Coordinates of C-alpha atoms in Angstrom, one line a residue:
X14 CA 8.7 -31.5 -25.0
X15 CA 8.5 -30.8 -28.8
X16 CA 5.1 -29.2 -28.3
X17 CA 6.6 -27.1 -25.5
X18 CA 9.4 -26.0 -27.8
X19 CA 6.8 -24.7 -30.4
X20 CA 4.6 -23.0 -27.8
X21 CA 7.5 -21.7 -25.8
X22 CA 9.3 -20.2 -28.8
X23 CA 6.1 -18.6 -30.1
X24 CA 5.0 -17.2 -26.8
X25 CA 8.0 -15.1 -25.7
X26 CA 8.2 -11.7 -23.8
X27 CA 6.8 -9.9 -26.9
X28 CA 3.2 -11.2 -26.5
X29 CA 2.9 -9.3 -23.2
X30 CA 3.5 -6.0 -25.0
X31 CA 1.4 -6.8 -28.2
X32 CA -1.9 -5.4 -26.8
X33 CA -0.4 -1.9 -26.5
X34 CA 0.6 -1.9 -30.2
X35 CA -2.8 -3.4 -31.3
X36 CA -5.1 -1.2 -29.1
X37 CA -5.6 1.6 -31.6
X38 CA -7.1 -0.9 -34.1
X39 CA -10.0 -2.0 -31.9
X40 CA -12.1 -4.7 -33.5
X41 CA -9.8 -4.7 -36.5
X42 CA -7.1 -6.1 -34.2
X43 CA -9.3 -9.1 -33.5
X44 CA -9.7 -9.7 -37.3
X45 CA -6.0 -9.3 -37.7
X46 CA -5.4 -12.1 -35.1
X47 CA -7.9 -14.4 -36.9
X48 CA -6.1 -13.8 -40.2
X49 CA -2.7 -14.5 -38.6
X50 CA -3.9 -17.6 -36.8
X51 CA -5.5 -18.9 -40.0
X52 CA -2.2 -18.3 -41.9
X53 CA -0.3 -19.9 -39.1
X54 CA -2.4 -23.1 -39.2
X55 CA -1.8 -23.3 -43.0
X56 CA 2.0 -22.9 -42.4
X57 CA 1.9 -25.5 -39.6
X58 CA 0.1 -28.0 -41.9
X59 CA 2.9 -27.4 -44.4
X60 CA 5.7 -28.0 -41.9
X61 CA 3.9 -31.0 -40.5
X62 CA 3.6 -32.6 -43.9
X63 CA 7.3 -31.8 -44.7
X64 CA 8.5 -33.1 -41.4
X65 CA 6.5 -36.3 -41.8
X66 CA 8.2 -37.1 -45.1
X67 CA 11.6 -35.5 -44.5
X68 CA 12.3 -35.8 -40.7
X69 CA 15.7 -34.3 -41.1
X70 CA 17.7 -31.8 -38.9
X71 CA 17.6 -28.2 -40.1
X72 CA 13.9 -27.9 -40.8
X73 CA 13.4 -25.2 -43.4
X74 CA 16.9 -25.6 -44.7
X75 CA 16.4 -29.4 -45.2
X76 CA 13.1 -28.9 -47.0
X77 CA 14.4 -26.1 -49.3
X78 CA 17.4 -28.3 -50.1
X79 CA 15.2 -31.3 -51.1
X80 CA 13.0 -29.0 -53.3
X81 CA 15.4 -26.5 -54.9
X82 CA 19.0 -27.7 -54.2
X83 CA 21.8 -26.5 -52.0
X84 CA 22.3 -22.9 -53.0
X85 CA 18.7 -21.7 -52.5
X86 CA 18.5 -23.8 -49.3
X87 CA 21.6 -22.1 -48.0
X88 CA 20.1 -18.6 -48.7
X89 CA 17.0 -19.6 -46.8
X90 CA 18.9 -21.0 -43.8
X91 CA 21.4 -18.2 -43.8
X92 CA 18.7 -15.5 -43.4
X93 CA 16.8 -17.6 -40.9
X94 CA 19.9 -18.2 -38.8
X95 CA 20.8 -14.5 -38.7
X96 CA 17.2 -13.7 -37.8
X97 CA 17.3 -16.1 -34.9
X98 CA 20.5 -14.9 -33.1
X99 CA 19.8 -11.2 -33.8
X100 CA 16.2 -11.6 -32.6
X101 CA 17.4 -13.5 -29.6
X102 CA 19.0 -10.3 -28.4
X103 CA 15.6 -8.7 -28.2
X104 CA 14.1 -11.7 -26.4
X105 CA 17.0 -11.7 -23.8
X106 CA 17.0 -8.0 -23.1
X107 CA 13.2 -8.0 -22.9
X108 CA 13.1 -10.8 -20.4
X109 CA 15.7 -9.1 -18.1
X110 CA 13.7 -5.8 -18.4
X111 CA 10.7 -7.4 -16.7
X112 CA 12.9 -8.3 -13.8
X113 CA 13.6 -4.6 -13.2
X114 CA 10.1 -4.4 -11.8
X115 CA 11.4 -6.3 -8.8
X116 CA 15.0 -5.2 -8.9
X117 CA 15.1 -1.5 -10.0
X118 CA 18.9 -1.5 -9.8
X119 CA 19.0 -3.5 -13.0
X120 CA 17.6 -0.5 -14.8
X121 CA 19.4 2.1 -12.7
X122 CA 22.9 0.7 -12.7
X123 CA 24.8 1.3 -16.0
X124 CA 25.9 -2.0 -17.6
X125 CA 24.2 -4.3 -15.1
X126 CA 21.4 -5.1 -17.5
X127 CA 23.9 -6.2 -20.1
X128 CA 25.8 -8.4 -17.6
X129 CA 22.7 -10.1 -16.4
X130 CA 21.5 -10.6 -20.0
X131 CA 24.8 -12.2 -21.0
X132 CA 24.7 -14.3 -17.9
X133 CA 21.3 -15.6 -18.9
X134 CA 22.4 -16.3 -22.5
X135 CA 25.4 -18.4 -21.4
X136 CA 23.5 -20.2 -18.7
X137 CA 20.9 -21.4 -21.2
X138 CA 23.7 -22.1 -23.7
X139 CA 25.2 -24.4 -21.1
X140 CA 21.9 -26.1 -20.6
X141 CA 21.6 -26.8 -24.3
X142 CA 25.2 -28.1 -24.5
X143 CA 24.4 -30.6 -21.7
X144 CA 21.7 -32.3 -23.7
X145 CA 18.4 -32.0 -25.6
X146 CA 16.5 -33.7 -22.8
X147 CA 17.6 -31.2 -20.2
X148 CA 16.9 -28.3 -22.6
X149 CA 13.5 -29.8 -23.3
X150 CA 12.7 -30.2 -19.6
X151 CA 13.5 -26.6 -19.0
X152 CA 11.3 -25.7 -22.0
X153 CA 8.4 -27.8 -20.7
X154 CA 8.5 -26.2 -17.2
X155 CA 8.9 -22.6 -18.4
X156 CA 6.1 -23.1 -21.0
X157 CA 3.7 -24.3 -18.3
X158 CA 4.6 -21.3 -16.1
X159 CA 4.3 -18.7 -18.9
X160 CA 0.8 -20.0 -19.9
X161 CA -0.5 -19.4 -16.4
X162 CA -0.9 -15.6 -16.5
X163 CA -2.3 -15.7 -20.0
X164 CA -4.9 -18.3 -19.0
X165 CA -5.6 -16.2 -15.9
X166 CA -6.4 -13.2 -18.0
X167 CA -8.9 -15.3 -20.1
X168 CA -10.6 -16.5 -16.9
X169 CA -10.7 -13.0 -15.5
X170 CA -12.3 -11.7 -18.7
X171 CA -14.9 -14.5 -18.5
X172 CA -15.8 -13.5 -15.0
X173 CA -16.0 -9.8 -16.0
X174 CA -18.2 -10.5 -19.0
X175 CA -20.5 -12.7 -17.0
X176 CA -21.0 -10.1 -14.3
X177 CA -19.4 -12.1 -11.5
X178 CA -16.5 -9.7 -11.2
X179 CA -16.5 -6.7 -8.8
X180 CA -15.6 -4.5 -11.8
X181 CA -18.1 -5.1 -14.6
X182 CA -16.6 -5.2 -18.1
X183 CA -17.5 -2.5 -20.7
X184 CA -16.9 -3.8 -24.2
X185 CA -16.7 -1.5 -27.2
X186 CA -19.8 -1.5 -29.4
X187 CA -19.5 -3.8 -32.4
X188 CA -20.9 -2.3 -35.6
X189 CA -20.4 -5.3 -37.8
X190 CA -18.1 -5.3 -40.8
X191 CA -18.0 -1.5 -40.6
X192 CA -15.4 -1.9 -37.8
X193 CA -13.2 -4.0 -40.1
X194 CA -11.1 -1.7 -42.3
X195 CA -8.8 -3.5 -44.7
X196 CA -5.8 -1.2 -44.0
X197 CA -6.3 -1.6 -40.2
X198 CA -6.7 -5.4 -40.5
X199 CA -3.5 -5.6 -42.6
X200 CA -1.6 -3.4 -40.2
X201 CA -2.8 -5.5 -37.2
X202 CA -2.0 -8.8 -39.0
X203 CA 1.5 -7.5 -39.7
X204 CA 2.0 -6.8 -36.0
X205 CA 0.6 -10.1 -34.9
X206 CA 2.8 -11.9 -37.4
X207 CA 5.7 -11.6 -35.1
X208 CA 3.8 -13.9 -32.7
X209 CA 3.9 -16.7 -35.2
X210 CA 7.7 -16.9 -35.4
X211 CA 8.7 -20.2 -33.7
X212 CA 5.9 -22.4 -35.1
X213 CA 8.6 -24.2 -37.1
X214 CA 10.9 -24.8 -34.1
X215 CA 10.2 -28.5 -33.6
X216 CA 11.4 -29.2 -37.2
X217 CA 15.0 -28.0 -36.6
X218 CA 16.4 -30.4 -33.9
X219 CA 14.9 -33.4 -35.7
X220 CA 17.8 -35.7 -34.9
X221 CA 17.2 -35.3 -31.2
X222 CA 13.4 -36.1 -31.3
X223 CA 12.1 -39.6 -30.8
X224 CA 10.1 -40.9 -33.7
X225 CA 10.4 -37.5 -35.6
X226 CA 8.1 -38.4 -38.5
X227 CA 5.2 -38.6 -36.1
X228 CA 6.2 -36.5 -33.1
X229 CA 7.2 -33.3 -35.1
X230 CA 4.0 -33.0 -37.2
X231 CA 1.8 -33.5 -34.1
X232 CA 3.9 -31.1 -32.0
X233 CA 3.8 -28.4 -34.8
X234 CA 0.1 -28.5 -35.3
X235 CA -0.8 -28.9 -31.6
X236 CA 1.6 -26.1 -30.6
X237 CA 0.4 -23.7 -33.3
X238 CA -3.3 -24.2 -32.5
X239 CA -2.8 -24.0 -28.7
X240 CA -0.7 -20.8 -29.0
X241 CA -3.1 -19.3 -31.4
X242 CA -6.1 -19.8 -29.2
X243 CA -4.3 -18.4 -26.2
X244 CA -3.1 -15.4 -28.2
X245 CA -6.6 -14.6 -29.6
X246 CA -8.5 -14.7 -26.3
X247 CA -5.9 -13.2 -24.0
X248 CA -4.9 -10.3 -26.2
X249 CA -8.5 -9.7 -27.2
X250 CA -9.5 -9.5 -23.5
X251 CA -6.9 -6.8 -22.8
X252 CA -7.7 -4.8 -26.0
X253 CA -11.5 -4.8 -25.6
X254 CA -11.9 -4.7 -21.8
X255 CA -9.6 -1.8 -21.0
X256 CA -9.8 1.7 -22.4
X257 CA -7.9 1.8 -25.7
X258 CA -5.8 4.9 -24.7
X259 CA -4.7 3.3 -21.5
X260 CA -3.6 0.1 -23.2
X261 CA -1.8 1.9 -25.9
X262 CA 0.2 3.9 -23.4
X263 CA 1.0 0.9 -21.1
X264 CA 4.4 -0.7 -20.7
X265 CA 2.8 -3.8 -19.2
X266 CA -0.8 -4.1 -20.5
X267 CA -1.3 -7.7 -19.2
X268 CA -0.2 -6.6 -15.7
X269 CA -2.5 -3.6 -15.9
X270 CA -5.4 -5.8 -16.8
X271 CA -4.9 -8.1 -13.9
X272 CA -4.4 -5.1 -11.6
X273 CA -7.7 -3.6 -12.6
X274 CA -9.8 -6.9 -12.5
X275 CA -8.0 -8.6 -9.6
X276 CA -5.3 -6.7 -7.6
X277 CA -2.1 -4.7 -8.0
X278 CA -0.1 -7.5 -6.3
X279 CA -1.4 -9.9 -8.8
X280 CA -0.5 -7.5 -11.5
X281 CA 3.1 -7.4 -10.3
X282 CA 3.1 -11.2 -10.3
X283 CA 2.3 -11.1 -14.1
X284 CA 5.6 -9.2 -14.6
X285 CA 7.5 -12.1 -13.0
X286 CA 5.7 -14.6 -15.3
X287 CA 6.5 -12.4 -18.3
X288 CA 10.2 -12.7 -17.4
X289 CA 9.9 -16.4 -17.1
X290 CA 8.2 -16.4 -20.5
X291 CA 11.1 -14.5 -22.0
X292 CA 13.7 -16.9 -20.5
X293 CA 11.7 -19.9 -21.7
X294 CA 11.6 -18.5 -25.2
X295 CA 15.3 -17.7 -25.1
X296 CA 16.1 -21.3 -24.0
X297 CA 14.2 -22.7 -27.0
X298 CA 15.6 -20.3 -29.5
X299 CA 19.2 -20.9 -28.3
X300 CA 18.5 -24.6 -29.1
X301 CA 17.4 -23.7 -32.6
X302 CA 20.2 -21.2 -33.3
X303 CA 22.8 -23.9 -32.5
X304 CA 21.1 -26.8 -34.4
X305 CA 20.6 -24.9 -37.6
X306 CA 24.3 -24.1 -38.5
X307 CA 25.2 -27.6 -37.3
X308 CA 22.7 -29.0 -39.9
X309 CA 24.1 -26.6 -42.6
X310 CA 27.7 -27.7 -41.8
X311 CA 26.7 -31.3 -42.1
X312 CA 25.1 -30.5 -45.4
X313 CA 28.4 -29.0 -46.7
X314 CA 27.3 -25.4 -47.0
X315 CA 28.8 -24.1 -43.7
X316 CA 32.4 -24.6 -42.3
X317 CA 32.9 -28.2 -41.4
X318 CA 34.2 -27.1 -38.0
X319 CA 30.6 -26.4 -36.9
X320 CA 29.5 -30.0 -37.7
X321 CA 31.8 -31.4 -35.0
X322 CA 29.8 -33.0 -32.2
X323 CA 30.6 -33.3 -28.5
X324 CA 31.0 -36.7 -26.7
X325 CA 27.2 -36.4 -26.0
X326 CA 26.5 -36.1 -29.7
X327 CA 25.6 -32.4 -29.4
X328 CA 26.6 -29.5 -31.6
X329 CA 28.5 -27.6 -28.9
X330 CA 30.7 -25.6 -31.3
X331 CA 27.6 -24.4 -33.2
X332 CA 25.9 -23.4 -29.9
X333 CA 29.0 -21.5 -28.7
X334 CA 29.5 -19.7 -32.0
X335 CA 25.9 -18.6 -32.2
X336 CA 25.9 -17.4 -28.6
X337 CA 29.1 -15.5 -29.1
X338 CA 27.4 -13.6 -32.0
X339 CA 24.3 -13.1 -29.8
X340 CA 26.5 -11.7 -27.0
X341 CA 28.0 -9.3 -29.5
X342 CA 24.6 -8.0 -30.5
X343 CA 23.5 -7.6 -26.8
X344 CA 26.6 -5.5 -26.2
X345 CA 25.9 -3.5 -29.4
X346 CA 22.5 -2.7 -27.9
X347 CA 24.2 -0.9 -25.0
X348 CA 26.3 1.4 -27.2
X349 CA 23.8 4.3 -27.1
X350 CA 24.9 5.6 -30.5
X351 CA 24.0 2.2 -32.0
X352 CA 20.5 1.7 -30.5
X353 CA 18.7 2.9 -33.6
X354 CA 20.9 0.6 -35.7
X355 CA 20.1 -2.3 -33.4
X356 CA 16.4 -1.7 -33.7
X357 CA 16.6 -1.6 -37.5
X358 CA 18.7 -4.9 -37.5
X359 CA 16.0 -6.6 -35.4
X360 CA 13.4 -5.5 -38.0
X361 CA 15.5 -6.9 -40.8
X362 CA 16.0 -10.2 -38.9
X363 CA 12.2 -10.6 -38.5
X364 CA 11.6 -9.7 -42.1
X365 CA 14.1 -12.4 -43.1
X366 CA 12.0 -15.0 -41.4
X367 CA 9.2 -14.2 -43.8
X368 CA 11.3 -15.4 -46.7
X369 CA 11.8 -18.7 -44.8
X370 CA 8.0 -19.1 -44.5
X371 CA 7.5 -18.4 -48.2
X372 CA 10.4 -20.8 -49.2
X373 CA 9.0 -23.6 -47.0
X374 CA 5.5 -23.3 -48.5
X375 CA 7.0 -23.2 -52.1
X376 CA 9.1 -26.3 -51.2
X377 CA 5.9 -28.2 -50.3
X378 CA 4.3 -27.2 -53.6
X379 CA 7.5 -28.2 -55.6
X380 CA 7.9 -31.5 -53.8
X381 CA 4.2 -32.4 -54.4
X382 CA 4.6 -31.5 -58.1
X383 CA 7.7 -33.8 -58.3
X384 CA 5.8 -36.6 -56.6
X385 CA 8.2 -36.7 -53.6
X386 CA 5.6 -35.4 -51.1
X387 CA 2.3 -37.2 -50.8
X388 CA -0.2 -34.9 -52.3
X389 CA -3.8 -34.3 -51.2
X390 CA -6.3 -31.6 -51.9
X391 CA -6.1 -30.4 -48.3
X392 CA -2.3 -30.1 -48.3
X393 CA -2.3 -28.4 -51.7
X394 CA -4.9 -25.9 -50.5
X395 CA -2.9 -25.3 -47.2
X396 CA 0.4 -24.8 -49.1
X397 CA -1.2 -22.4 -51.6
X398 CA -2.8 -20.5 -48.8
X399 CA 0.5 -20.4 -47.0
X400 CA 2.3 -19.0 -50.1
X401 CA -0.4 -16.2 -50.4
X402 CA -0.3 -15.5 -46.7
X403 CA 3.5 -15.2 -46.8
X404 CA 3.5 -12.8 -49.8
X405 CA 0.8 -10.7 -48.1
X406 CA 2.8 -10.4 -44.9
X407 CA 6.0 -9.6 -46.8
X408 CA 4.0 -6.8 -48.5
X409 CA 2.8 -5.6 -45.1
X410 CA 6.3 -5.4 -43.7
X411 CA 7.0 -2.5 -46.0
X412 CA 9.3 -1.8 -49.0
X413 CA 12.4 -0.7 -47.1
X414 CA 12.4 -3.7 -44.8
X415 CA 11.9 -6.1 -47.7
X416 CA 14.7 -4.4 -49.7
X417 CA 17.1 -4.8 -46.8
X418 CA 15.9 -8.3 -46.1
X419 CA 16.6 -9.2 -49.7
X420 CA 20.1 -7.7 -49.4
X421 CA 20.6 -9.8 -46.2
X422 CA 19.7 -12.9 -48.3
X423 CA 22.4 -12.2 -50.9
X424 CA 25.0 -11.2 -48.3
X425 CA 25.3 -14.9 -47.5
X426 CA 26.4 -15.9 -51.0
X427 CA 30.2 -15.1 -50.4
X428 CA 30.0 -17.5 -47.4
X429 CA 28.4 -20.2 -49.4
X430 CA 30.9 -20.0 -52.3
X431 CA 33.8 -19.8 -49.9
X432 CA 32.6 -22.9 -48.0
X433 CA 32.0 -24.8 -51.3
X434 CA 35.5 -23.9 -52.5
X435 CA 37.0 -25.0 -49.1
X436 CA 35.2 -28.3 -49.2
X437 CA 36.2 -28.9 -52.8
X438 CA 39.8 -28.2 -52.0
X439 CA 39.7 -30.6 -49.0
X440 CA 38.2 -33.4 -51.2
X441 CA 41.1 -33.3 -53.7

């Protein structure tokens, strides 16, 4: 279940659209994927080592607190939390959008999309409020279902390349390193970076995981490697085995690939699986968006009200609060004058996640230096590579997004100081 949480949160509805964005880069997109997956494996190794030594709820927040203290940890968790519930709005609306292939009235009826999206959010919030086992079971089932069309694309590509398909594959000519332009590889790696978000998911609900010091590291590494392999081969198949112009103009590149190499009905089925993929990712991210403020409240840097548990020992208040904010963002998306603002906020939320990756890698280095994390040449190399990778991807995100992302970090300071003042007042 922990592995399904990692894979399910990484593979959301966005992966089904990535080939369209990557198509113009050709072979450079493949190099971008390799760089991203390599960076992801280094980050996964960092999270695995941290989770093995500090199997605490909150994941990145807990590690930054151990390494640098409460204030820096709060800033990391604050930006990460905002990035989650704002980003969840995009996941939720994207999942419902795929359903419009089968139910056109969702797209044609004003406001219906928003109603269904909010219904999905609160249904999955209720699932997470019932218990971690139920949420994990939903995640396990949806992860298996979402992998099916991606694996089918890989198998179809294999048949096409081997000549067993009715439609032979025509792959672009590879001219060696001439096809790998640094600017194109960097741009492609920046795009594929969004697919990495979620590799840290198993570290957040640590208190609800059996034997977390062993389960979480294994799930993190296994989930990252599994998702990375599927990403690389499925997206590469679509990018290289369909005309680049067609892929770039497609709203459903995976469905188009299956339609070309199998049948149009099978292509429509992919749209259904894409919706399942989105709902599965939303389920996992709703778990994370509730567990994180709960861990922060228990740590004394968020209002204590959010640390209150239900009779089942679950952070229901934190789940409900986060989903209320998520609902507000979904409704904001349907105010036409605010659409551009919404898109920009989503960009900022994703950029904020990059700071979390950087802070976690730096935490590993600091804890090794302090002798609190078992050091090894392999872990030192992985943490150093993860720091360099995070800095590179922050650079690739662009100056404006980084500037606003930094502003988002410091916007949490008033909340931090108010909570500290409130807790100090209560302790007198």
